[in-house]
């Protein structure tokens, strides 16, 4: 497919990379650090790509090039009205036939997702793996960025007070998780963002990854 269905990716586990800190939320004695910076992740089904020759075959003997995204790193500037996150990553590839110099161009995306399913923005890019004559492996690097309106990533003060309110033993709601409240849970979801990076796969490539 030409564009990944990010609504479906809410059900796909993400490999979280990292983020900065903003404050601490305490629920049931557990201190959780929350940040306005989006978490950076690779959707598990979109971090690998396999090219076949012939392209219509899915036999192991027809695998031409395989590549994967790794070493994802991010920086976040949350000092302004918009939170800007930059991400860099490496792409490592391997080919079946080492004869001759060859360049393989692979498409990738960097997208900001709100609440696990709502695509806020999406940018496409390309990376080129350049295999030297006689080499099986090649590596390259890529990058992307995304921005989030700071006010959208900030919990409303009443919701924050409800989550962080001190609860004493013996209180009627001492053992209740504030996130069990649908209003609180919805507010936290709306204020949660991810910056996702991965290969821009075709429908056939995505189906192949799902069966690996």
Tab-separated table of N, CA, C and O in Angstrom, residues 77-187:
chain	number	residue	atom	x	y	z
A	77	UNK	N	13.160	19.587	21.560
A	77	UNK	CA	13.176	20.963	22.039
A	77	UNK	C	11.747	21.350	22.385
A	77	UNK	O	10.917	21.555	21.496
A	78	UNK	N	11.453	21.421	23.688
A	78	UNK	CA	10.093	21.744	24.127
A	78	UNK	C	10.020	23.125	24.768
A	78	UNK	O	9.168	23.391	25.615
A	79	UNK	N	10.907	24.020	24.344
A	79	UNK	CA	10.984	25.343	24.963
A	79	UNK	C	10.014	26.353	24.361
A	79	UNK	O	9.781	27.416	24.935
A	80	UNK	N	9.434	26.037	23.211
A	80	UNK	CA	8.573	26.992	22.536
A	80	UNK	C	7.127	26.560	22.456
A	80	UNK	O	6.697	25.604	23.112
A	81	UNK	N	6.364	27.272	21.647
A	81	UNK	CA	4.952	26.951	21.462
A	81	UNK	C	4.784	25.588	20.818
A	81	UNK	O	3.835	24.860	21.113
A	82	UNK	N	5.719	25.238	19.924
A	82	UNK	CA	5.713	23.931	19.287
A	82	UNK	C	6.885	23.104	19.803
A	82	UNK	O	8.000	23.609	19.957
A	83	UNK	N	6.615	21.845	20.081
A	83	UNK	CA	7.652	20.911	20.517
A	83	UNK	C	8.247	20.286	19.261
A	83	UNK	O	7.536	19.657	18.479
A	84	UNK	N	9.546	20.471	19.061
A	84	UNK	CA	10.214	19.962	17.866
A	84	UNK	C	11.069	18.758	18.226
A	84	UNK	O	11.926	18.834	19.111
A	85	UNK	N	10.834	17.648	17.554
A	85	UNK	CA	11.610	16.426	17.763
A	85	UNK	C	12.322	16.055	16.477
A	85	UNK	O	11.703	15.979	15.417
A	86	UNK	N	13.623	15.858	16.573
A	86	UNK	CA	14.429	15.383	15.452
A	86	UNK	C	14.885	13.959	15.739
A	86	UNK	O	15.232	13.620	16.878
A	87	UNK	N	14.888	13.137	14.724
A	87	UNK	CA	15.262	11.739	14.891
A	87	UNK	C	16.276	11.352	13.821
A	87	UNK	O	16.201	11.816	12.677
A	88	UNK	N	17.258	10.555	14.203
A	88	UNK	CA	18.220	9.981	13.261
A	88	UNK	C	18.210	8.465	13.432
A	88	UNK	O	17.864	7.947	14.494
A	89	UNK	N	18.595	7.758	12.380
A	89	UNK	CA	18.619	6.303	12.442
A	89	UNK	C	19.597	5.769	11.413
A	89	UNK	O	20.040	6.485	10.509
A	90	UNK	N	19.931	4.493	11.575
A	90	UNK	CA	20.788	3.800	10.623
A	90	UNK	C	19.986	2.731	9.893
A	90	UNK	O	19.021	2.182	10.443
A	91	UNK	N	20.379	2.480	8.664
A	91	UNK	CA	19.785	1.397	7.883
A	91	UNK	C	20.912	0.462	7.459
A	91	UNK	O	21.894	0.893	6.849
A	92	UNK	N	20.779	-0.813	7.812
A	92	UNK	CA	21.755	-1.833	7.434
A	92	UNK	C	21.094	-2.798	6.457
A	92	UNK	O	19.978	-3.264	6.696
A	93	UNK	N	21.799	-3.081	5.364
A	93	UNK	CA	21.243	-3.966	4.355
A	93	UNK	C	22.202	-5.055	3.933
A	93	UNK	O	23.418	-4.942	4.117
A	94	UNK	N	21.639	-6.107	3.376
A	94	UNK	CA	22.432	-7.225	2.869
A	94	UNK	C	21.799	-7.712	1.572
A	94	UNK	O	20.575	-7.785	1.449
A	95	UNK	N	22.644	-8.044	0.594
A	95	UNK	CA	22.129	-8.525	-0.678
A	95	UNK	C	22.581	-9.959	-0.931
A	95	UNK	O	23.551	-10.441	-0.335
A	96	UNK	N	21.896	-10.615	-1.838
A	96	UNK	CA	22.195	-12.023	-2.124
A	96	UNK	C	23.406	-12.168	-3.030
A	96	UNK	O	24.259	-13.030	-2.812
A	97	UNK	N	23.488	-11.306	-4.047
A	97	UNK	CA	24.546	-11.416	-5.053
A	97	UNK	C	25.522	-10.251	-4.900
A	97	UNK	O	25.144	-9.094	-5.105
A	98	UNK	N	26.784	-10.512	-4.550
A	98	UNK	CA	27.732	-9.421	-4.312
A	98	UNK	C	28.410	-8.894	-5.576
A	98	UNK	O	29.244	-7.989	-5.486
A	99	UNK	N	28.054	-9.408	-6.715
A	99	UNK	CA	28.752	-9.017	-7.939
A	99	UNK	C	28.271	-7.655	-8.444
A	99	UNK	O	27.072	-7.420	-8.597
A	100	UNK	N	29.229	-6.773	-8.692
A	100	UNK	CA	28.928	-5.469	-9.254
A	100	UNK	C	28.524	-4.439	-8.216
A	100	UNK	O	27.948	-4.782	-7.178
A	101	UNK	N	28.856	-3.181	-8.491
A	101	UNK	CA	28.398	-2.089	-7.635
A	101	UNK	C	26.906	-1.865	-7.861
A	101	UNK	O	26.413	-2.009	-8.989
A	102	UNK	N	26.193	-1.522	-6.790
A	102	UNK	CA	24.739	-1.391	-6.908
A	102	UNK	C	24.210	-0.413	-5.869
A	102	UNK	O	24.699	-0.373	-4.739
A	103	UNK	N	23.216	0.360	-6.257
A	103	UNK	CA	22.540	1.272	-5.332
A	103	UNK	C	21.088	0.841	-5.192
A	103	UNK	O	20.391	0.631	-6.184
A	104	UNK	N	20.647	0.705	-3.953
A	104	UNK	CA	19.262	0.333	-3.662
A	104	UNK	C	18.639	1.467	-2.862
A	104	UNK	O	19.103	1.790	-1.768
A	105	UNK	N	17.598	2.087	-3.400
A	105	UNK	CA	16.933	3.213	-2.743
A	105	UNK	C	15.671	2.702	-2.040
A	105	UNK	O	14.837	2.016	-2.659
A	106	UNK	N	15.542	3.043	-0.766
A	106	UNK	CA	14.432	2.565	0.043
A	106	UNK	C	13.641	3.755	0.600
A	106	UNK	O	14.228	4.688	1.155
A	107	UNK	N	12.318	3.722	0.488
A	107	UNK	CA	11.495	4.814	1.017
A	107	UNK	C	11.189	4.602	2.502
A	107	UNK	O	11.020	3.476	2.961
A	108	UNK	N	11.111	5.699	3.235
A	108	UNK	CA	10.743	5.618	4.648
A	108	UNK	C	9.846	6.796	5.002
A	108	UNK	O	9.685	7.741	4.225
A	109	UNK	N	9.245	6.733	6.200
A	109	UNK	CA	8.365	7.806	6.653
A	109	UNK	C	8.742	8.207	8.080
A	109	UNK	O	9.355	7.449	8.825
A	110	UNK	N	8.355	9.419	8.435
A	110	UNK	CA	8.393	9.891	9.827
A	110	UNK	C	7.045	10.556	10.071
A	110	UNK	O	6.697	11.527	9.390
A	111	UNK	N	6.276	10.032	10.995
A	111	UNK	CA	4.920	10.528	11.199
A	111	UNK	C	4.640	10.762	12.671
A	111	UNK	O	5.113	10.015	13.531
A	112	UNK	N	3.896	11.793	12.960
A	112	UNK	CA	3.473	12.102	14.321
A	112	UNK	C	2.060	11.566	14.498
A	112	UNK	O	1.162	11.875	13.708
A	113	UNK	N	1.871	10.753	15.531
A	113	UNK	CA	0.581	10.125	15.798
A	113	UNK	C	0.103	10.539	17.189
A	113	UNK	O	0.868	10.489	18.158
A	114	UNK	N	-1.139	10.943	17.279
A	114	UNK	CA	-1.745	11.340	18.553
A	114	UNK	C	-2.678	10.254	19.040
A	114	UNK	O	-3.494	9.733	18.285
A	115	UNK	N	-2.537	9.893	20.311
A	115	UNK	CA	-3.455	8.935	20.907
A	115	UNK	C	-3.417	7.562	20.295
A	115	UNK	O	-4.382	6.808	20.399
A	116	UNK	N	-2.316	7.201	19.623
A	116	UNK	CA	-2.154	5.858	19.093
A	116	UNK	C	-2.765	5.622	17.733
A	116	UNK	O	-2.523	4.576	17.122
A	117	UNK	N	-3.562	6.583	17.206
A	117	UNK	CA	-4.229	6.305	15.927
A	117	UNK	C	-4.412	7.518	15.032
A	117	UNK	O	-4.560	7.368	13.820
A	118	UNK	N	-4.417	8.724	15.581
A	118	UNK	CA	-4.685	9.917	14.785
A	118	UNK	C	-3.398	10.475	14.197
A	118	UNK	O	-2.525	10.958	14.921
A	119	UNK	N	-3.259	10.414	12.873
A	119	UNK	CA	-2.058	10.904	12.197
A	119	UNK	C	-2.109	12.424	12.123
A	119	UNK	O	-2.992	12.997	11.472
A	120	UNK	N	-1.164	13.085	12.795
A	120	UNK	CA	-1.093	14.544	12.811
A	120	UNK	C	-0.301	15.060	11.618
A	120	UNK	O	-0.682	16.046	10.979
A	121	UNK	N	0.807	14.407	11.313
A	121	UNK	CA	1.629	14.809	10.171
A	121	UNK	C	2.422	13.615	9.697
A	121	UNK	O	2.652	12.659	10.444
A	122	UNK	N	2.850	13.682	8.441
A	122	UNK	CA	3.641	12.599	7.872
A	122	UNK	C	4.595	13.159	6.824
A	122	UNK	O	4.197	13.968	5.981
A	123	UNK	N	5.853	12.737	6.912
A	123	UNK	CA	6.852	13.154	5.939
A	123	UNK	C	7.523	11.905	5.372
A	123	UNK	O	7.831	10.967	6.107
A	124	UNK	N	7.756	11.934	4.057
A	124	UNK	CA	8.401	10.815	3.380
A	124	UNK	C	9.837	11.170	3.029
A	124	UNK	O	10.158	12.332	2.775
A	125	UNK	N	10.694	10.171	3.018
A	125	UNK	CA	12.083	10.358	2.633
A	125	UNK	C	12.610	9.099	1.974
A	125	UNK	O	11.906	8.086	1.871
A	126	UNK	N	13.845	9.158	1.526
A	126	UNK	CA	14.487	8.004	0.896
A	126	UNK	C	15.925	7.894	1.386
A	126	UNK	O	16.587	8.908	1.623
A	127	UNK	N	16.375	6.662	1.546
A	127	UNK	CA	17.773	6.395	1.865
A	127	UNK	C	18.330	5.469	0.794
A	127	UNK	O	17.593	4.665	0.209
A	128	UNK	N	19.625	5.591	0.518
A	128	UNK	CA	20.260	4.790	-0.522
A	128	UNK	C	21.336	3.897	0.082
A	128	UNK	O	22.253	4.387	0.753
A	129	UNK	N	21.199	2.608	-0.120
A	129	UNK	CA	22.245	1.651	0.241
A	129	UNK	C	23.149	1.469	-0.972
A	129	UNK	O	22.671	1.097	-2.053
A	130	UNK	N	24.422	1.742	-0.808
A	130	UNK	CA	25.376	1.635	-1.921
A	130	UNK	C	26.320	0.463	-1.666
A	130	UNK	O	27.189	0.529	-0.790
A	131	UNK	N	26.114	-0.595	-2.426
A	131	UNK	CA	26.931	-1.798	-2.314
A	131	UNK	C	28.120	-1.679	-3.258
A	131	UNK	O	27.947	-1.455	-4.464
A	132	UNK	N	29.306	-1.833	-2.716
A	132	UNK	CA	30.501	-1.857	-3.569
A	132	UNK	C	30.634	-3.235	-4.208
A	132	UNK	O	30.083	-4.230	-3.715
A	133	UNK	N	31.334	-3.306	-5.313
A	133	UNK	CA	31.551	-4.581	-5.991
A	133	UNK	C	32.191	-5.576	-5.034
A	133	UNK	O	33.199	-5.279	-4.390
A	134	UNK	N	31.586	-6.742	-4.923
A	134	UNK	CA	32.105	-7.782	-4.048
A	134	UNK	C	31.590	-7.725	-2.621
A	134	UNK	O	31.856	-8.641	-1.838
A	135	UNK	N	30.840	-6.693	-2.262
A	135	UNK	CA	30.331	-6.564	-0.896
A	135	UNK	C	28.895	-7.059	-0.790
A	135	UNK	O	28.059	-6.761	-1.641
A	136	UNK	N	28.674	-7.817	0.286
A	136	UNK	CA	27.321	-8.284	0.587
A	136	UNK	C	26.535	-7.243	1.376
A	136	UNK	O	25.307	-7.198	1.296
A	137	UNK	N	27.206	-6.441	2.190
A	137	UNK	CA	26.523	-5.544	3.130
A	137	UNK	C	26.806	-4.069	2.827
A	137	UNK	O	27.862	-3.731	2.295
A	138	UNK	N	25.839	-3.239	3.205
A	138	UNK	CA	25.986	-1.795	3.072
A	138	UNK	C	25.164	-1.127	4.166
A	138	UNK	O	24.179	-1.694	4.666
A	139	UNK	N	25.560	0.066	4.556
A	139	UNK	CA	24.858	0.815	5.590
A	139	UNK	C	24.730	2.266	5.173
A	139	UNK	O	25.535	2.787	4.392
A	140	UNK	N	23.727	2.920	5.700
A	140	UNK	CA	23.529	4.340	5.474
A	140	UNK	C	22.760	4.903	6.664
A	140	UNK	O	22.446	4.188	7.612
A	141	UNK	N	22.469	6.186	6.622
A	141	UNK	CA	21.740	6.826	7.713
A	141	UNK	C	20.632	7.696	7.157
A	141	UNK	O	20.651	8.109	5.982
A	142	UNK	N	19.658	7.965	7.990
A	142	UNK	CA	18.536	8.806	7.599
A	142	UNK	C	18.060	9.621	8.780
A	142	UNK	O	18.586	9.509	9.891
A	143	UNK	N	17.069	10.441	8.548
A	143	UNK	CA	16.559	11.279	9.618
A	143	UNK	C	15.178	11.800	9.307
A	143	UNK	O	14.682	11.701	8.175
A	144	UNK	N	14.557	12.360	10.310
A	144	UNK	CA	13.230	12.934	10.156
A	144	UNK	C	12.938	13.856	11.312
A	144	UNK	O	13.750	14.009	12.238
A	145	UNK	N	11.787	14.464	11.286
A	145	UNK	CA	11.403	15.383	12.356
A	145	UNK	C	9.895	15.473	12.432
A	145	UNK	O	9.178	15.062	11.506
A	146	UNK	N	9.432	16.005	13.535
A	146	UNK	CA	8.006	16.229	13.707
A	146	UNK	C	7.788	17.289	14.766
A	146	UNK	O	8.633	17.482	15.643
A	147	UNK	N	6.687	17.994	14.680
A	147	UNK	CA	6.387	18.999	15.688
A	147	UNK	C	4.976	18.828	16.215
A	147	UNK	O	4.073	18.384	15.505
A	148	UNK	N	4.820	19.171	17.489
A	148	UNK	CA	3.551	19.024	18.183
A	148	UNK	C	3.257	20.327	18.911
A	148	UNK	O	4.162	20.913	19.532
A	149	UNK	N	2.036	20.796	18.832
A	149	UNK	CA	1.638	21.981	19.570
A	149	UNK	C	1.724	21.676	21.063
A	149	UNK	O	1.120	20.708	21.545
A	150	UNK	N	2.495	22.476	21.788
A	150	UNK	CA	2.745	22.192	23.194
A	150	UNK	C	1.450	22.097	24.012
A	150	UNK	O	1.299	21.227	24.871
A	151	UNK	N	0.510	22.970	23.715
A	151	UNK	CA	-0.742	22.953	24.472
A	151	UNK	C	-1.506	21.645	24.273
A	151	UNK	O	-2.215	21.182	25.175
A	152	UNK	N	-1.354	21.021	23.089
A	152	UNK	CA	-2.045	19.756	22.825
A	152	UNK	C	-1.425	18.606	23.590
A	152	UNK	O	-2.091	17.600	23.862
A	153	UNK	N	-0.129	18.719	23.918
A	153	UNK	CA	0.574	17.647	24.621
A	153	UNK	C	0.620	17.870	26.131
A	153	UNK	O	1.284	17.122	26.844
A	154	UNK	N	-0.083	18.873	26.616
A	154	UNK	CA	-0.091	19.196	28.037
A	154	UNK	C	-1.431	18.809	28.645
A	154	UNK	O	-2.487	19.178	28.114
A	155	UNK	N	-1.395	18.082	29.753
A	155	UNK	CA	-2.634	17.684	30.415
A	155	UNK	C	-3.331	18.897	31.009
A	155	UNK	O	-2.677	19.775	31.598
A	156	UNK	N	-4.658	18.990	30.889
A	156	UNK	CA	-5.389	20.054	31.571
A	156	UNK	C	-5.120	20.003	33.075
A	156	UNK	O	-4.932	18.917	33.648
A	157	UNK	N	-5.103	21.168	33.696
A	157	UNK	CA	-4.725	21.228	35.104
A	157	UNK	C	-5.659	20.415	35.991
A	157	UNK	O	-5.226	19.775	36.948
A	158	UNK	N	-6.964	20.405	35.699
A	158	UNK	CA	-7.882	19.638	36.537
A	158	UNK	C	-7.624	18.144	36.421
A	158	UNK	O	-7.731	17.402	37.419
A	159	UNK	N	-7.238	17.683	35.232
A	159	UNK	CA	-6.916	16.266	35.049
A	159	UNK	C	-5.620	15.930	35.778
A	159	UNK	O	-5.513	14.890	36.440
A	160	UNK	N	-4.652	16.805	35.682
A	160	UNK	CA	-3.382	16.581	36.366
A	160	UNK	C	-3.580	16.518	37.876
A	160	UNK	O	-3.002	15.667	38.551
A	161	UNK	N	-4.412	17.424	38.417
A	161	UNK	CA	-4.670	17.407	39.861
A	161	UNK	C	-5.350	16.112	40.271
A	161	UNK	O	-5.044	15.541	41.322
A	162	UNK	N	-6.250	15.634	39.436
A	162	UNK	CA	-6.958	14.392	39.765
A	162	UNK	C	-6.006	13.204	39.796
A	162	UNK	O	-6.133	12.314	40.638
A	163	UNK	N	-5.047	13.198	38.878
A	163	UNK	CA	-4.100	12.083	38.823
A	163	UNK	C	-3.091	12.142	39.961
A	163	UNK	O	-2.750	11.124	40.569
A	164	UNK	N	-2.611	13.343	40.262
A	164	UNK	CA	-1.514	13.477	41.231
A	164	UNK	C	-1.991	13.715	42.662
A	164	UNK	O	-1.176	13.797	43.573
A	165	UNK	N	-3.309	13.810	42.863
A	165	UNK	CA	-3.820	14.070	44.207
A	165	UNK	C	-3.375	12.984	45.170
A	165	UNK	O	-3.466	11.793	44.883
A	166	UNK	N	-2.878	13.416	46.313
A	166	UNK	CA	-2.399	12.453	47.316
A	166	UNK	C	-3.582	11.691	47.900
A	166	UNK	O	-4.599	12.275	48.289
A	167	UNK	N	-3.441	10.388	47.961
A	167	UNK	CA	-4.475	9.529	48.505
A	167	UNK	C	-3.928	8.804	49.725
A	167	UNK	O	-2.870	8.178	49.645
A	168	UNK	N	-4.645	8.860	50.800
A	168	UNK	CA	-4.200	8.257	52.046
A	168	UNK	C	-4.905	6.933	52.274
A	168	UNK	O	-6.047	6.737	51.853
A	169	UNK	N	-4.212	6.041	52.950
A	169	UNK	CA	-4.808	4.749	53.286
A	169	UNK	C	-6.071	4.980	54.090
A	169	UNK	O	-6.102	5.779	55.022
A	170	UNK	N	-7.125	4.294	53.720
A	170	UNK	CA	-8.397	4.450	54.404
A	170	UNK	C	-9.374	5.323	53.648
A	170	UNK	O	-10.583	5.263	53.886
A	171	UNK	N	-8.852	6.143	52.710
A	171	UNK	CA	-9.743	6.941	51.881
A	171	UNK	C	-10.591	6.021	51.006
A	171	UNK	O	-10.137	4.944	50.596
A	172	UNK	N	-11.808	6.450	50.704
A	172	UNK	CA	-12.713	5.610	49.928
A	172	UNK	C	-12.146	5.284	48.550
A	172	UNK	O	-12.400	4.206	48.012
A	173	UNK	N	-11.375	6.219	47.980
A	173	UNK	CA	-10.840	5.998	46.634
A	173	UNK	C	-9.337	5.735	46.640
A	173	UNK	O	-8.674	5.871	45.610
A	174	UNK	N	-8.800	5.333	47.790
A	174	UNK	CA	-7.346	5.157	47.901
A	174	UNK	C	-6.824	4.105	46.940
A	174	UNK	O	-5.700	4.214	46.446
A	175	UNK	N	-7.613	3.072	46.702
A	175	UNK	CA	-7.141	1.976	45.854
A	175	UNK	C	-7.593	2.110	44.409
A	175	UNK	O	-7.333	1.224	43.599
A	176	UNK	N	-8.257	3.218	44.076
A	176	UNK	CA	-8.765	3.381	42.724
A	176	UNK	C	-7.716	4.020	41.827
A	176	UNK	O	-7.079	5.005	42.201
A	177	UNK	N	-7.546	3.451	40.665
A	177	UNK	CA	-6.633	4.010	39.675
A	177	UNK	C	-7.351	5.154	38.972
A	177	UNK	O	-8.412	4.953	38.376
A	178	UNK	N	-6.815	6.385	39.036
A	178	UNK	CA	-7.489	7.508	38.376
A	178	UNK	C	-7.665	7.305	36.881
A	178	UNK	O	-8.576	7.863	36.272
A	179	UNK	N	-6.802	6.491	36.262
A	179	UNK	CA	-6.927	6.236	34.827
A	179	UNK	C	-8.110	5.336	34.502
A	179	UNK	O	-8.430	5.132	33.335
A	180	UNK	N	-8.745	4.775	35.549
A	180	UNK	CA	-9.960	4.001	35.320
A	180	UNK	C	-11.136	4.907	34.983
A	180	UNK	O	-12.148	4.456	34.441
A	181	UNK	N	-11.005	6.186	35.292
A	181	UNK	CA	-12.031	7.170	34.956
A	181	UNK	C	-11.947	7.447	33.446
A	181	UNK	O	-10.904	7.894	32.954
A	182	UNK	N	-13.005	7.200	32.682
A	182	UNK	CA	-12.954	7.398	31.230
A	182	UNK	C	-12.553	8.813	30.826
A	182	UNK	O	-11.865	8.996	29.812
A	183	UNK	N	-12.952	9.814	31.588
A	183	UNK	CA	-12.607	11.201	31.272
A	183	UNK	C	-11.112	11.425	31.404
A	183	UNK	O	-10.479	12.048	30.547
A	184	UNK	N	-10.531	10.904	32.488
A	184	UNK	CA	-9.092	11.041	32.711
A	184	UNK	C	-8.328	10.266	31.650
A	184	UNK	O	-7.357	10.763	31.062
A	185	UNK	N	-8.751	9.045	31.383
A	185	UNK	CA	-8.064	8.211	30.398
A	185	UNK	C	-8.095	8.846	29.020
A	185	UNK	O	-7.100	8.848	28.280
A	186	UNK	N	-9.237	9.429	28.657
A	186	UNK	CA	-9.354	10.078	27.350
A	186	UNK	C	-8.449	11.300	27.257
A	186	UNK	O	-7.835	11.557	26.209
A	187	UNK	N	-8.335	12.067	28.347
A	187	UNK	CA	-7.474	13.257	28.353
A	187	UNK	C	-6.012	12.872	28.211
A	187	UNK	O	-5.248	13.526	27.483
